XYZ file of C-alpha atoms in Angstrom:
167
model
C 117.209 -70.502 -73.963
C 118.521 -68.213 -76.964
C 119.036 -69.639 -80.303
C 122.112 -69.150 -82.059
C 121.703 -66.789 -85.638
C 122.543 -69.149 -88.467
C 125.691 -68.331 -90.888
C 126.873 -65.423 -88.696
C 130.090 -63.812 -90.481
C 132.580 -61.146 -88.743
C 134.115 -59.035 -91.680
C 137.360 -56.334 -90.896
C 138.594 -54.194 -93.634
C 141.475 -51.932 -93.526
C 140.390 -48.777 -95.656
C 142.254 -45.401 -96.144
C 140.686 -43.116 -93.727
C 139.173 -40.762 -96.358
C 135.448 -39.698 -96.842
C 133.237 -42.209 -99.029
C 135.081 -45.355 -97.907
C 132.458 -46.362 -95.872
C 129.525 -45.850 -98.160
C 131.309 -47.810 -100.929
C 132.272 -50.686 -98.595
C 128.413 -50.731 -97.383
C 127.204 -51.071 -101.478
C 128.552 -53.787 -102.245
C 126.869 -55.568 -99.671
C 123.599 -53.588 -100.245
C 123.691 -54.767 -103.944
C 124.087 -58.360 -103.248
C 121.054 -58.258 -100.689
C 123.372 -58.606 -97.447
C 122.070 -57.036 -94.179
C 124.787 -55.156 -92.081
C 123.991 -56.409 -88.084
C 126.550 -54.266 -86.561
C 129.562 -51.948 -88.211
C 132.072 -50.800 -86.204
C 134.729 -48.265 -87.684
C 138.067 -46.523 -85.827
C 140.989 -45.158 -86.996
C 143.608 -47.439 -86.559
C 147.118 -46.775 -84.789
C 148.288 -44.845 -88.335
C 145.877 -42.314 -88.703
C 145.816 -42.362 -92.923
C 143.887 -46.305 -92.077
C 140.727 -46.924 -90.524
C 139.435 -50.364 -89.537
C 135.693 -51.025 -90.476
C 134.398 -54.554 -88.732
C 131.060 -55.433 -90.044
C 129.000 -58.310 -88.789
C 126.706 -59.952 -90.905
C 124.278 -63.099 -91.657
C 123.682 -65.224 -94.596
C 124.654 -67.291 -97.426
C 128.505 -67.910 -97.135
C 129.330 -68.195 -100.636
C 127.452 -64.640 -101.365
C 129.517 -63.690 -98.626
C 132.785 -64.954 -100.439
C 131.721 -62.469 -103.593
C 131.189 -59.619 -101.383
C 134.672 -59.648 -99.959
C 136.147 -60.003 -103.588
C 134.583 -57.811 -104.642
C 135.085 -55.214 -101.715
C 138.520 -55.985 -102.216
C 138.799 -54.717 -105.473
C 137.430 -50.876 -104.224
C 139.808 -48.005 -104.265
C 141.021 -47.359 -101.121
C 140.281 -50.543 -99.455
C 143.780 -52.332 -98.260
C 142.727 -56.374 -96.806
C 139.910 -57.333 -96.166
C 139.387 -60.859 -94.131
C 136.672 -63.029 -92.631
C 137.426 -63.995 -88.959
C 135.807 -66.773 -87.718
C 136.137 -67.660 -83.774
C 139.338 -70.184 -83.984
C 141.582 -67.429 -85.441
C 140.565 -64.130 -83.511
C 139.313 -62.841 -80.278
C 135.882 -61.273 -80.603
C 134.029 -58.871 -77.760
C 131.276 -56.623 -78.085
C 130.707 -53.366 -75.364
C 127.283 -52.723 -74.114
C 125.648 -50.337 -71.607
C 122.062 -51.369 -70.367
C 119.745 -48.534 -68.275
C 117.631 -50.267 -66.308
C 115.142 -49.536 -63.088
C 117.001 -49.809 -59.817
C 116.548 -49.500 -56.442
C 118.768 -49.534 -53.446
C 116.904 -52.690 -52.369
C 117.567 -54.577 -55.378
C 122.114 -53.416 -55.283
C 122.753 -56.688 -53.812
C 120.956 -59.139 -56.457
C 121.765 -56.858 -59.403
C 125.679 -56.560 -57.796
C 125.423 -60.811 -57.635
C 123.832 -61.052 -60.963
C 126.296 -58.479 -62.593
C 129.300 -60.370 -60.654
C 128.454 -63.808 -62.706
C 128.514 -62.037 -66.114
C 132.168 -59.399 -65.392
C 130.059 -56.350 -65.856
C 129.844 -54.023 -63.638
C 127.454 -50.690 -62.758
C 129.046 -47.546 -64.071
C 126.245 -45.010 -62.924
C 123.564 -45.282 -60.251
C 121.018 -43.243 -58.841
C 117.540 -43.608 -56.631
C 115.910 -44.987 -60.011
C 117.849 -46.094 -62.475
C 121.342 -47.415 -62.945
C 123.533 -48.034 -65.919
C 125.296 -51.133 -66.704
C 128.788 -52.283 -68.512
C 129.247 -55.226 -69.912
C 132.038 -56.378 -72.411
C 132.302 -59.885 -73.656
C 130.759 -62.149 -76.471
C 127.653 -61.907 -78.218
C 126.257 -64.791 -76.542
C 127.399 -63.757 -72.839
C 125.707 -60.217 -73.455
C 122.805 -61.825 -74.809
C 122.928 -63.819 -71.652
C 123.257 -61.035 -69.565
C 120.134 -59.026 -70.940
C 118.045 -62.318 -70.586
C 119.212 -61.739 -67.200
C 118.326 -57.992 -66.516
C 115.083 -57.690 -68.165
C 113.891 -58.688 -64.779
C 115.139 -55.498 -63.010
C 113.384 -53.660 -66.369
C 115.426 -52.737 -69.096
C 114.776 -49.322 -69.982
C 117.547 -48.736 -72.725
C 120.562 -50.677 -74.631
C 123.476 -49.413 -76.462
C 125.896 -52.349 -78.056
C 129.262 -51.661 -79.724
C 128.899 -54.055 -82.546
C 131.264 -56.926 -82.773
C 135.456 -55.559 -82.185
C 137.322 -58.926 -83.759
C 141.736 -58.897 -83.583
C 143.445 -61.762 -85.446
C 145.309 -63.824 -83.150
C 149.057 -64.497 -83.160
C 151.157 -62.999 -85.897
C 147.526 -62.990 -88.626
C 146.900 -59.629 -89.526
C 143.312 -58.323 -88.625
């Protein structure tokens, strides 16, 4: 069984899309003793704004200074805390692990329950896609490590506002 990460808080900030946003953004949270998990960044559908997601754990009312204070930085437009009852959340990952042809239909079975799906294959190894939760790729590692996971690459947490909410 995994255990749930205590105080776990999904962070998006609209910045302008200029050099040294980024590295500003990530100070504040530095000087207050707040570990980035995962930080996701793309240019948004106006290319002068970039969207910066950052996922991280700990106290919630440090948290609460960081995002006044990141707030306040030039160049940095809204910045908002999502939690999971006002925005959809998925994270991408691709998982290399040992394959062969004898194992396709458990690892096809397997893959089936958790809506991923292989995206390369050869005599040895494959490579698998997953997008979904944090917990149902979590699950879904659990889940390979018995083929042997060779490699991981996850996306970081992607979060969108639902309804008329801005991100």
């Amino acid at each position: 069984m995994l255990t749930k990460k205590p105080d776990i808080h999904t962070i998006s900030i609209l910045v302008a899309n200029k050099p040294g946003v980024l590295v500003r953004c990530a100070q504040v949270f530095a000087r207050r003793a707040y570990n980035i998990d995962s930080l996701v960044v793309s240019v948004t559908t106006n290319p002068k704004y970039s969207r910066m997601t950052i996922t991280a754990q700990g106290d919630p009312a440090t948290l609460q200074q960081i995002i006044k204070q990141t707030a306040k930085l030039i160049d940095v437009i809204h910045v908002a805390e999502h939690t999971g009852l006002n925005a959809v959340t998925k994270e991408f990952a691709l998982v290399k692990i040992k394959f062969s042809p004898a194992k396709k239909t458990s690892l096809t079975h397997l893959l089936k329950k958790f809506h991923a799906s292989i995206s390369y294959q050869d005599k040895s190894r494959a490579i698998v896609e997953q997008t979904g939760t944090t917990e149902e790729l979590d699950q879904c590692e659990a889940e390979l490590k018995k083929f042997g996971i060779i490699e991981i690459v996850r996306s970081g947490k992607l979060v969108m506002a639902k309804g008329k909410e801005t991100t």
